[in-house]
PDB file of C-alpha atoms in Angstrom:
ATOM      1  CA  MET A  16     142.183  47.848 150.149  1.00  0.00           C
ATOM      2  CA  LEU A  17     145.653  46.849 150.740  1.00  0.00           C
ATOM      3  CA  HIS A  18     146.192  49.220 153.507  1.00  0.00           C
ATOM      4  CA  VAL A  19     143.473  47.360 155.551  1.00  0.00           C
ATOM      5  CA  VAL A  20     145.124  43.873 154.764  1.00  0.00           C
ATOM      6  CA  LEU A  21     148.538  45.220 155.818  1.00  0.00           C
ATOM      7  CA  LEU A  22     147.138  46.604 159.079  1.00  0.00           C
ATOM      8  CA  ARG A  23     145.442  43.321 159.854  1.00  0.00           C
ATOM      9  CA  LEU A  24     148.610  41.443 159.199  1.00  0.00           C
ATOM     10  CA  ALA A  25     150.276  44.030 161.357  1.00  0.00           C
ATOM     11  CA  LEU A  26     148.037  43.024 164.137  1.00  0.00           C
ATOM     12  CA  GLY A  27     148.774  39.317 163.688  1.00  0.00           C
ATOM     13  CA  LEU A  28     152.410  40.064 164.412  1.00  0.00           C
ATOM     14  CA  TYR A  29     151.692  42.166 167.245  1.00  0.00           C
ATOM     15  CA  SER A  30     149.574  39.423 168.815  1.00  0.00           C
ATOM     16  CA  VAL A  31     152.965  37.725 169.215  1.00  0.00           C
ATOM     17  CA  GLY A  32     154.161  40.539 171.387  1.00  0.00           C
ATOM     18  CA  LEU A  33     150.806  40.321 173.176  1.00  0.00           C
ATOM     19  CA  ALA A  34     151.544  36.414 173.792  1.00  0.00           C
ATOM     20  CA  HIS A  35     154.798  37.216 175.092  1.00  0.00           C
ATOM     21  CA  SER A  36     153.664  39.699 177.782  1.00  0.00           C
ATOM     22  CA  VAL A  37     150.978  37.212 178.883  1.00  0.00           C
ATOM     23  CA  LEU A  38     153.286  34.329 179.174  1.00  0.00           C
ATOM     24  CA  THR A  39     156.089  36.394 180.803  1.00  0.00           C
ATOM     25  CA  ALA A  40     153.420  37.713 183.478  1.00  0.00           C
ATOM     26  CA  LEU A  41     152.225  34.217 184.018  1.00  0.00           C
ATOM     27  CA  ASN A  42     155.482  32.472 184.170  1.00  0.00           C
ATOM     28  CA  ARG A  43     157.362  35.350 186.058  1.00  0.00           C
ATOM     29  CA  LYS A  44     160.169  35.037 183.711  1.00  0.00           C
ATOM     30  CA  GLN A  45     161.112  36.089 179.962  1.00  0.00           C
ATOM     31  CA  THR A  46     159.121  34.145 177.474  1.00  0.00           C
ATOM     32  CA  LEU A  47     159.652  34.717 173.602  1.00  0.00           C
ATOM     33  CA  PHE A  48     160.966  38.072 173.930  1.00  0.00           C
ATOM     34  CA  ARG A  49     163.244  37.984 170.674  1.00  0.00           C
ATOM     35  CA  PRO A  50     160.648  36.299 168.647  1.00  0.00           C
ATOM     36  CA  ALA A  51     158.143  38.847 169.971  1.00  0.00           C
ATOM     37  CA  LEU A  52     160.530  41.692 169.239  1.00  0.00           C
ATOM     38  CA  TYR A  53     161.129  40.655 165.546  1.00  0.00           C
ATOM     39  CA  ALA A  54     157.267  40.085 164.962  1.00  0.00           C
ATOM     40  CA  VAL A  55     156.509  43.676 166.578  1.00  0.00           C
ATOM     41  CA  MET A  56     159.282  45.090 164.212  1.00  0.00           C
ATOM     42  CA  GLY A  57     157.656  43.631 161.164  1.00  0.00           C
ATOM     43  CA  GLY A  58     154.237  44.439 162.314  1.00  0.00           C
ATOM     44  CA  PHE A  59     155.726  48.346 162.678  1.00  0.00           C
ATOM     45  CA  VAL A  60     156.868  48.275 158.976  1.00  0.00           C
ATOM     46  CA  LEU A  61     153.314  46.778 157.685  1.00  0.00           C
ATOM     47  CA  GLN A  62     151.666  49.578 159.704  1.00  0.00           C
ATOM     48  CA  VAL A  63     153.370  52.205 158.465  1.00  0.00           C
ATOM     49  CA  SER A  64     152.997  51.027 155.223  1.00  0.00           C
ATOM     50  CA  ALA A  65     149.292  50.743 155.430  1.00  0.00           C
ATOM     51  CA  ILE A  66     149.304  54.428 156.799  1.00  0.00           C
ATOM     52  CA  VAL A  67     151.183  55.714 153.717  1.00  0.00           C
ATOM     53  CA  LEU A  68     148.836  53.746 151.185  1.00  0.00           C
ATOM     54  CA  ARG A  69     146.042  55.154 153.334  1.00  0.00           C
ATOM     55  CA  ALA A  70     147.414  58.676 152.772  1.00  0.00           C
ATOM     56  CA  ALA A  71     147.739  58.154 149.167  1.00  0.00           C
ATOM     57  CA  GLU A  72     144.299  57.072 148.703  1.00  0.00           C
ATOM     58  CA  VAL A  73     142.928  59.966 150.622  1.00  0.00           C
ATOM     59  CA  HIS A  74     145.035  62.665 149.726  1.00  0.00           C
ATOM     60  CA  TYR A  75     145.685  63.868 153.098  1.00  0.00           C
ATOM     61  CA  LEU A  76     147.183  63.019 156.382  1.00  0.00           C
ATOM     62  CA  PRO A  77     145.067  60.115 157.628  1.00  0.00           C
ATOM     63  CA  LEU A  78     144.234  61.120 160.880  1.00  0.00           C
ATOM     64  CA  THR A  79     140.234  62.325 160.996  1.00  0.00           C
ATOM     65  CA  GLN A  80     138.840  58.693 161.591  1.00  0.00           C
ATOM     66  CA  ARG A  81     138.952  56.629 164.469  1.00  0.00           C
ATOM     67  CA  TYR A  82     140.536  53.912 162.710  1.00  0.00           C
ATOM     68  CA  GLU A  83     143.156  56.319 161.177  1.00  0.00           C
ATOM     69  CA  ALA A  84     143.700  57.833 164.756  1.00  0.00           C
ATOM     70  CA  PHE A  85     144.273  54.560 166.642  1.00  0.00           C
ATOM     71  CA  SER A  86     146.375  53.211 164.000  1.00  0.00           C
ATOM     72  CA  PHE A  87     148.692  56.392 163.992  1.00  0.00           C
ATOM     73  CA  PHE A  88     148.801  56.209 167.771  1.00  0.00           C
ATOM     74  CA  GLY A  89     149.948  52.679 167.605  1.00  0.00           C
ATOM     75  CA  ALA A  90     152.614  52.907 165.179  1.00  0.00           C
ATOM     76  CA  LEU A  91     154.160  55.850 166.944  1.00  0.00           C
ATOM     77  CA  ALA A  92     153.834  53.929 170.451  1.00  0.00           C
ATOM     78  CA  THR A  93     155.758  51.165 168.643  1.00  0.00           C
ATOM     79  CA  LEU A  94     158.324  53.547 167.162  1.00  0.00           C
ATOM     80  CA  GLY A  95     158.706  55.050 170.868  1.00  0.00           C
ATOM     81  CA  PHE A  96     159.471  51.405 172.207  1.00  0.00           C
ATOM     82  CA  LEU A  97     161.899  50.401 169.509  1.00  0.00           C
ATOM     83  CA  ILE A  98     163.955  53.777 169.968  1.00  0.00           C
ATOM     84  CA  ALA A  99     163.766  53.107 173.847  1.00  0.00           C
ATOM     85  CA  HIS A 100     164.644  49.481 173.515  1.00  0.00           C
ATOM     86  CA  LEU A 101     167.590  50.624 171.177  1.00  0.00           C
ATOM     87  CA  LYS A 102     169.206  53.031 173.564  1.00  0.00           C
ATOM     88  CA  TYR A 103     168.345  51.414 176.795  1.00  0.00           C
ATOM     89  CA  ARG A 104     168.124  47.559 175.916  1.00  0.00           C
ATOM     90  CA  ILE A 105     165.356  47.121 178.658  1.00  0.00           C
ATOM     91  CA  GLU A 106     163.509  44.155 177.764  1.00  0.00           C
ATOM     92  CA  PRO A 107     160.955  44.322 180.296  1.00  0.00           C
ATOM     93  CA  LEU A 108     159.603  47.441 178.823  1.00  0.00           C
ATOM     94  CA  SER A 109     158.019  45.059 176.066  1.00  0.00           C
ATOM     95  CA  VAL A 110     155.845  43.523 178.830  1.00  0.00           C
ATOM     96  CA  PHE A 111     154.049  47.023 179.234  1.00  0.00           C
ATOM     97  CA  ALA A 112     154.204  48.095 175.806  1.00  0.00           C
ATOM     98  CA  PHE A 113     153.370  45.431 173.553  1.00  0.00           C
ATOM     99  CA  PRO A 114     149.794  45.074 174.944  1.00  0.00           C
ATOM    100  CA  LEU A 115     148.857  48.695 174.363  1.00  0.00           C
ATOM    101  CA  ILE A 116     150.162  48.543 170.713  1.00  0.00           C
ATOM    102  CA  PHE A 117     148.038  45.664 170.220  1.00  0.00           C
ATOM    103  CA  VAL A 118     144.955  47.128 171.629  1.00  0.00           C
ATOM    104  CA  MET A 119     145.374  50.187 169.739  1.00  0.00           C
ATOM    105  CA  THR A 120     145.870  48.247 166.483  1.00  0.00           C
ATOM    106  CA  PHE A 121     142.840  46.032 167.429  1.00  0.00           C
ATOM    107  CA  ILE A 122     140.705  49.096 167.786  1.00  0.00           C
ATOM    108  CA  ALA A 123     141.819  50.661 164.567  1.00  0.00           C
ATOM    109  CA  ASN A 124     140.703  47.428 162.615  1.00  0.00           C
ATOM    110  CA  LEU A 125     137.356  47.561 164.484  1.00  0.00           C
ATOM    111  CA  PHE A 126     136.601  51.031 163.270  1.00  0.00           C
ATOM    112  CA  TYR A 127     137.614  50.834 159.625  1.00  0.00           C
ATOM    113  CA  ASP A 128     135.554  53.303 157.513  1.00  0.00           C
ATOM    114  CA  PRO A 129     136.223  53.362 153.840  1.00  0.00           C
ATOM    115  CA  SER A 130     134.854  56.912 153.518  1.00  0.00           C
ATOM    116  CA  SER A 131     137.445  59.340 152.514  1.00  0.00           C
ATOM    117  CA  ALA A 132     135.257  62.317 153.058  1.00  0.00           C
ATOM    118  CA  ILE A 133     136.953  65.032 155.414  1.00  0.00           C
ATOM    119  CA  PRO A 134     135.138  67.810 157.407  1.00  0.00           C
ATOM    120  CA  GLN A 135     135.603  71.466 155.946  1.00  0.00           C
ATOM    121  CA  SER A 136     137.244  72.466 159.223  1.00  0.00           C
ATOM    122  CA  LEU A 137     139.750  69.962 159.182  1.00  0.00           C
ATOM    123  CA  ARG A 138     141.020  71.092 155.728  1.00  0.00           C
ATOM    124  CA  SER A 139     143.901  72.938 156.984  1.00  0.00           C
ATOM    125  CA  HIS A 140     147.772  72.770 156.742  1.00  0.00           C
ATOM    126  CA  TRP A 141     147.857  72.692 160.561  1.00  0.00           C
ATOM    127  CA  ILE A 142     146.642  69.091 160.373  1.00  0.00           C
ATOM    128  CA  TYR A 143     150.290  68.284 159.435  1.00  0.00           C
ATOM    129  CA  ILE A 144     151.727  70.213 162.578  1.00  0.00           C
ATOM    130  CA  HIS A 145     149.214  70.121 165.502  1.00  0.00           C
ATOM    131  CA  ILE A 146     147.941  66.234 165.509  1.00  0.00           C
ATOM    132  CA  PRO A 147     151.832  64.739 164.431  1.00  0.00           C
ATOM    133  CA  MET A 148     153.043  66.806 167.337  1.00  0.00           C
ATOM    134  CA  VAL A 149     150.391  65.666 169.850  1.00  0.00           C
ATOM    135  CA  PHE A 150     150.644  62.141 168.986  1.00  0.00           C
ATOM    136  CA  LEU A 151     154.472  62.185 168.985  1.00  0.00           C
ATOM    137  CA  GLY A 152     154.147  63.832 172.635  1.00  0.00           C
ATOM    138  CA  TYR A 153     151.650  60.816 173.543  1.00  0.00           C
ATOM    139  CA  ALA A 154     154.139  58.272 172.231  1.00  0.00           C
ATOM    140  CA  ALA A 155     157.015  59.723 174.535  1.00  0.00           C
ATOM    141  CA  LEU A 156     154.676  59.940 177.564  1.00  0.00           C
ATOM    142  CA  PHE A 157     153.517  56.335 177.108  1.00  0.00           C
ATOM    143  CA  ILE A 158     157.356  55.474 177.637  1.00  0.00           C
ATOM    144  CA  ALA A 159     157.398  57.457 180.522  1.00  0.00           C
ATOM    145  CA  PHE A 160     154.404  55.850 182.200  1.00  0.00           C
ATOM    146  CA  THR A 161     155.859  52.219 181.207  1.00  0.00           C
ATOM    147  CA  ALA A 162     159.038  53.307 182.853  1.00  0.00           C
ATOM    148  CA  ALA A 163     157.215  54.501 185.971  1.00  0.00           C
ATOM    149  CA  ILE A 164     155.185  51.281 186.520  1.00  0.00           C
ATOM    150  CA  MET A 165     158.646  49.457 186.126  1.00  0.00           C
ATOM    151  CA  TYR A 166     159.870  51.735 188.757  1.00  0.00           C
ATOM    152  CA  LEU A 167     157.242  51.102 191.082  1.00  0.00           C
ATOM    153  CA  ILE A 168     157.148  47.479 190.732  1.00  0.00           C
ATOM    154  CA  GLN A 169     161.090  47.231 191.258  1.00  0.00           C
ATOM    155  CA  GLU A 170     160.990  49.177 194.273  1.00  0.00           C
ATOM    156  CA  ARG A 171     158.332  46.964 195.653  1.00  0.00           C
ATOM    157  CA  ALA A 172     160.565  43.912 194.850  1.00  0.00           C
ATOM    158  CA  LEU A 173     163.407  45.403 196.357  1.00  0.00           C
ATOM    159  CA  LYS A 174     161.736  45.918 199.609  1.00  0.00           C
ATOM    160  CA  SER A 175     160.222  42.367 199.573  1.00  0.00           C
ATOM    161  CA  LYS A 176     161.636  39.644 201.632  1.00  0.00           C
ATOM    162  CA  HIS A 177     160.850  36.901 198.893  1.00  0.00           C
ATOM    163  CA  PRO A 178     161.039  38.469 195.590  1.00  0.00           C
ATOM    164  CA  VAL A 179     160.201  36.378 192.598  1.00  0.00           C
ATOM    165  CA  ARG A 180     162.744  35.682 189.810  1.00  0.00           C
ATOM    166  CA  PHE A 181     160.887  38.265 187.278  1.00  0.00           C
ATOM    167  CA  TYR A 182     161.898  41.019 189.191  1.00  0.00           C
ATOM    168  CA  ASN A 183     165.603  40.393 188.510  1.00  0.00           C
ATOM    169  CA  TRP A 184     164.722  40.946 184.959  1.00  0.00           C
ATOM    170  CA  LEU A 185     163.578  44.427 185.709  1.00  0.00           C
ATOM    171  CA  PRO A 186     165.994  47.452 185.431  1.00  0.00           C
ATOM    172  CA  SER A 187     167.490  49.393 188.195  1.00  0.00           C
ATOM    173  CA  LEU A 188     165.462  52.190 189.737  1.00  0.00           C
ATOM    174  CA  ASP A 189     167.713  54.736 188.072  1.00  0.00           C
ATOM    175  CA  ILE A 190     167.418  53.374 184.731  1.00  0.00           C
ATOM    176  CA  CYS A 191     163.585  53.446 185.221  1.00  0.00           C
ATOM    177  CA  ASP A 192     163.907  56.986 186.545  1.00  0.00           C
ATOM    178  CA  ASP A 193     166.188  58.137 184.008  1.00  0.00           C
ATOM    179  CA  LEU A 194     164.244  56.836 181.078  1.00  0.00           C
ATOM    180  CA  ALA A 195     160.868  58.345 182.556  1.00  0.00           C
ATOM    181  CA  TYR A 196     162.389  61.701 182.695  1.00  0.00           C
ATOM    182  CA  ARG A 197     163.978  61.705 179.300  1.00  0.00           C
ATOM    183  CA  SER A 198     160.628  60.567 177.873  1.00  0.00           C
ATOM    184  CA  LEU A 199     158.996  63.401 179.738  1.00  0.00           C
ATOM    185  CA  ALA A 200     161.810  65.799 178.472  1.00  0.00           C
ATOM    186  CA  ILE A 201     160.765  64.891 174.857  1.00  0.00           C
ATOM    187  CA  GLY A 202     156.881  64.610 175.141  1.00  0.00           C
ATOM    188  CA  PHE A 203     156.154  67.805 177.240  1.00  0.00           C
ATOM    189  CA  PRO A 204     157.492  70.238 174.659  1.00  0.00           C
ATOM    190  CA  LEU A 205     155.712  68.359 171.922  1.00  0.00           C
ATOM    191  CA  ILE A 206     152.264  68.376 173.551  1.00  0.00           C
ATOM    192  CA  THR A 207     152.894  72.092 174.379  1.00  0.00           C
ATOM    193  CA  LEU A 208     153.289  72.918 170.828  1.00  0.00           C
ATOM    194  CA  GLY A 209     150.639  70.651 169.879  1.00  0.00           C
ATOM    195  CA  ILE A 210     148.286  72.736 172.084  1.00  0.00           C
ATOM    196  CA  ILE A 211     149.412  76.253 170.924  1.00  0.00           C
ATOM    197  CA  THR A 212     149.315  74.800 167.272  1.00  0.00           C
ATOM    198  CA  GLY A 213     145.812  73.428 168.119  1.00  0.00           C
ATOM    199  CA  ALA A 214     144.766  76.945 169.396  1.00  0.00           C
ATOM    200  CA  LEU A 215     146.043  78.714 166.458  1.00  0.00           C
ATOM    201  CA  TRP A 216     144.200  76.444 164.124  1.00  0.00           C
ATOM    202  CA  ALA A 217     140.992  76.821 165.830  1.00  0.00           C
ATOM    203  CA  GLU A 218     141.322  80.704 166.006  1.00  0.00           C
ATOM    204  CA  GLY A 219     142.139  80.891 162.309  1.00  0.00           C
ATOM    205  CA  ALA A 220     139.001  78.689 161.337  1.00  0.00           C
ATOM    206  CA  GLY A 221     136.786  80.777 163.456  1.00  0.00           C
ATOM    207  CA  VAL A 222     135.953  77.701 165.936  1.00  0.00           C
ATOM    208  CA  VAL A 223     135.079  78.113 169.525  1.00  0.00           C
ATOM    209  CA  TRP A 224     137.425  75.937 171.385  1.00  0.00           C
ATOM    210  CA  GLU A 225     137.943  77.055 174.747  1.00  0.00           C
ATOM    211  CA  ARG A 226     134.971  74.856 176.335  1.00  0.00           C
ATOM    212  CA  ASP A 227     135.623  71.787 174.061  1.00  0.00           C
ATOM    213  CA  PRO A 228     135.760  68.815 176.543  1.00  0.00           C
ATOM    214  CA  LYS A 229     139.030  67.500 175.119  1.00  0.00           C
ATOM    215  CA  VAL A 230     140.765  70.971 175.143  1.00  0.00           C
ATOM    216  CA  LEU A 231     139.927  71.095 178.735  1.00  0.00           C
ATOM    217  CA  PHE A 232     141.196  67.628 179.585  1.00  0.00           C
ATOM    218  CA  SER A 233     144.412  68.533 177.434  1.00  0.00           C
ATOM    219  CA  PHE A 234     145.033  71.407 179.602  1.00  0.00           C
ATOM    220  CA  LEU A 235     144.528  69.366 182.682  1.00  0.00           C
ATOM    221  CA  THR A 236     147.093  66.742 181.724  1.00  0.00           C
ATOM    222  CA  TRP A 237     149.508  69.348 180.649  1.00  0.00           C
ATOM    223  CA  PHE A 238     149.185  71.042 183.954  1.00  0.00           C
ATOM    224  CA  VAL A 239     150.087  67.541 185.403  1.00  0.00           C
ATOM    225  CA  TYR A 240     153.269  67.010 183.683  1.00  0.00           C
ATOM    226  CA  LEU A 241     154.150  70.803 184.287  1.00  0.00           C
ATOM    227  CA  LEU A 242     153.642  70.091 187.991  1.00  0.00           C
ATOM    228  CA  LEU A 243     156.007  67.027 187.848  1.00  0.00           C
ATOM    229  CA  ILE A 244     158.687  68.990 185.876  1.00  0.00           C
ATOM    230  CA  PHE A 245     158.427  71.892 188.589  1.00  0.00           C
ATOM    231  CA  TYR A 246     158.354  69.877 191.461  1.00  0.00           C
ATOM    232  CA  ARG A 247     161.398  67.685 190.076  1.00  0.00           C
ATOM    233  CA  LEU A 248     163.470  70.649 189.449  1.00  0.00           C
ATOM    234  CA  ILE A 249     162.673  72.915 192.384  1.00  0.00           C
ATOM    235  CA  ALA A 250     161.889  70.191 195.248  1.00  0.00           C
ATOM    236  CA  GLY A 251     163.981  67.203 193.451  1.00  0.00           C
ATOM    237  CA  TRP A 252     161.038  64.919 193.279  1.00  0.00           C
ATOM    238  CA  ARG A 253     162.172  61.509 192.065  1.00  0.00           C
ATOM    239  CA  GLY A 254     161.298  58.045 192.813  1.00  0.00           C
ATOM    240  CA  ARG A 255     157.924  56.951 193.834  1.00  0.00           C
ATOM    241  CA  LYS A 256     156.181  60.332 194.130  1.00  0.00           C
ATOM    242  CA  ALA A 257     157.255  61.191 190.351  1.00  0.00           C
ATOM    243  CA  ALA A 258     156.215  57.603 189.307  1.00  0.00           C
ATOM    244  CA  TYR A 259     152.899  58.287 190.556  1.00  0.00           C
ATOM    245  CA  LEU A 260     152.456  61.517 188.597  1.00  0.00           C
ATOM    246  CA  TYR A 261     153.797  60.063 185.469  1.00  0.00           C
ATOM    247  CA  ILE A 262     150.845  57.552 185.871  1.00  0.00           C
ATOM    248  CA  VAL A 263     148.437  60.041 186.430  1.00  0.00           C
ATOM    249  CA  GLY A 264     149.501  62.002 183.581  1.00  0.00           C
ATOM    250  CA  PHE A 265     149.081  59.136 181.189  1.00  0.00           C
ATOM    251  CA  ILE A 266     145.695  58.530 182.460  1.00  0.00           C
ATOM    252  CA  GLY A 267     144.882  62.107 181.407  1.00  0.00           C
ATOM    253  CA  VAL A 268     146.429  61.328 178.033  1.00  0.00           C
ATOM    254  CA  LEU A 269     144.191  58.282 177.372  1.00  0.00           C
ATOM    255  CA  VAL A 270     141.256  60.168 178.757  1.00  0.00           C
ATOM    256  CA  THR A 271     141.882  63.059 176.286  1.00  0.00           C
ATOM    257  CA  PHE A 272     142.682  60.809 173.496  1.00  0.00           C
ATOM    258  CA  LEU A 273     139.820  58.476 173.877  1.00  0.00           C
ATOM    259  CA  GLY A 274     137.247  61.451 174.704  1.00  0.00           C
ATOM    260  CA  VAL A 275     135.417  62.520 171.749  1.00  0.00           C
ATOM    261  CA  GLY A 276     132.971  65.627 171.155  1.00  0.00           C
ATOM    262  CA  GLY A 277     132.855  69.151 170.008  1.00  0.00           C
ATOM    263  CA  ILE A 278     135.409  70.386 167.440  1.00  0.00           C
ATOM    264  CA  HIS A 279     137.406  66.751 168.079  1.00  0.00           C
ATOM    265  CA  SER A 280     134.784  64.304 166.942  1.00  0.00           C
ATOM    266  CA  PHE A 281     136.136  61.867 164.744  1.00  0.00           C
ATOM    267  CA  ASN A 282     134.919  61.917 161.026  1.00  0.00           C
ATOM    268  CA  GLN A 283     132.651  58.779 160.817  1.00  0.00           C
TER     269      GLN A 283
END
C-alpha cells in the first residue's frame, strides 16, 4: 500500500513542524521555522500523492472513511496555511497551524482501513461537490481561527507592561483582523454551498437528514459565522469581539467534523 507509506512519511515530515511549534512556544522565540516550513511543504506533496494513489485504488474520491477524511482535511489545512503564508508572510501562523496538521494526519494513520467498499447512499456524483466544498470551507475557517488566536495574544501583549520577546514576532492587530476576515469571506460561501449541495444530495437519495446531529451542528456553526458577518457589516464588529466569534465558530466546525452518526457515519 504505497499510499499508506507516503502518508506515514508525510506524518514524519509534519513532526518537524510540530517540533517547531513546541520549541517556539517553550523558548518564546522563533525556532526552526525554515526547516519546518520546507518539511511541511514536502509532507504536503507526499500527502496529496497518497490521496491520489488511494483514489486510483478505490476508483472514487476517497472521503468516506475516517482515514480518508482526516487525511483530506489535513492536506487542505496545509494548503490553506501555505497560501496564507505566501500572501501574508506571517511566520507565527505556523505555531498554531502545524500542530493541527500533525494531529489530523496522525489520526488518519491511526484509522487506516484497507476496505474499498463504499455505502450505496454515498455512490453519487454529489460526493465530488458537497464534501470538497465543505472541507475547503473548513480549511479557510481554520486560518480565520488561527488569525483570531494571534489577534488575542497580540492584543494582550500590547496591553502588558512586560511583554516577552515572542510577541514582537506576531503580526499587527490589523493584519490579524484582515487575515481572519478574508479567510471568513472564502470559507463562509463554501460551507454555505456545501450545506445546500448536501441537502440536495440527501433529498435525491430519499434520505431523512433534517434530524441528523451533524446536520444540526453544521447549521448552528453556519449561523455563528452568519452572525459574525452580520455584526461586522452592520455594527462594525472587529477586534476582540470578532476574534471570540471566530474561535466559537471553529469549535463548531470541529464538533461538526468529529461528530458522527446518522447519515454521516464513516464507512468502517
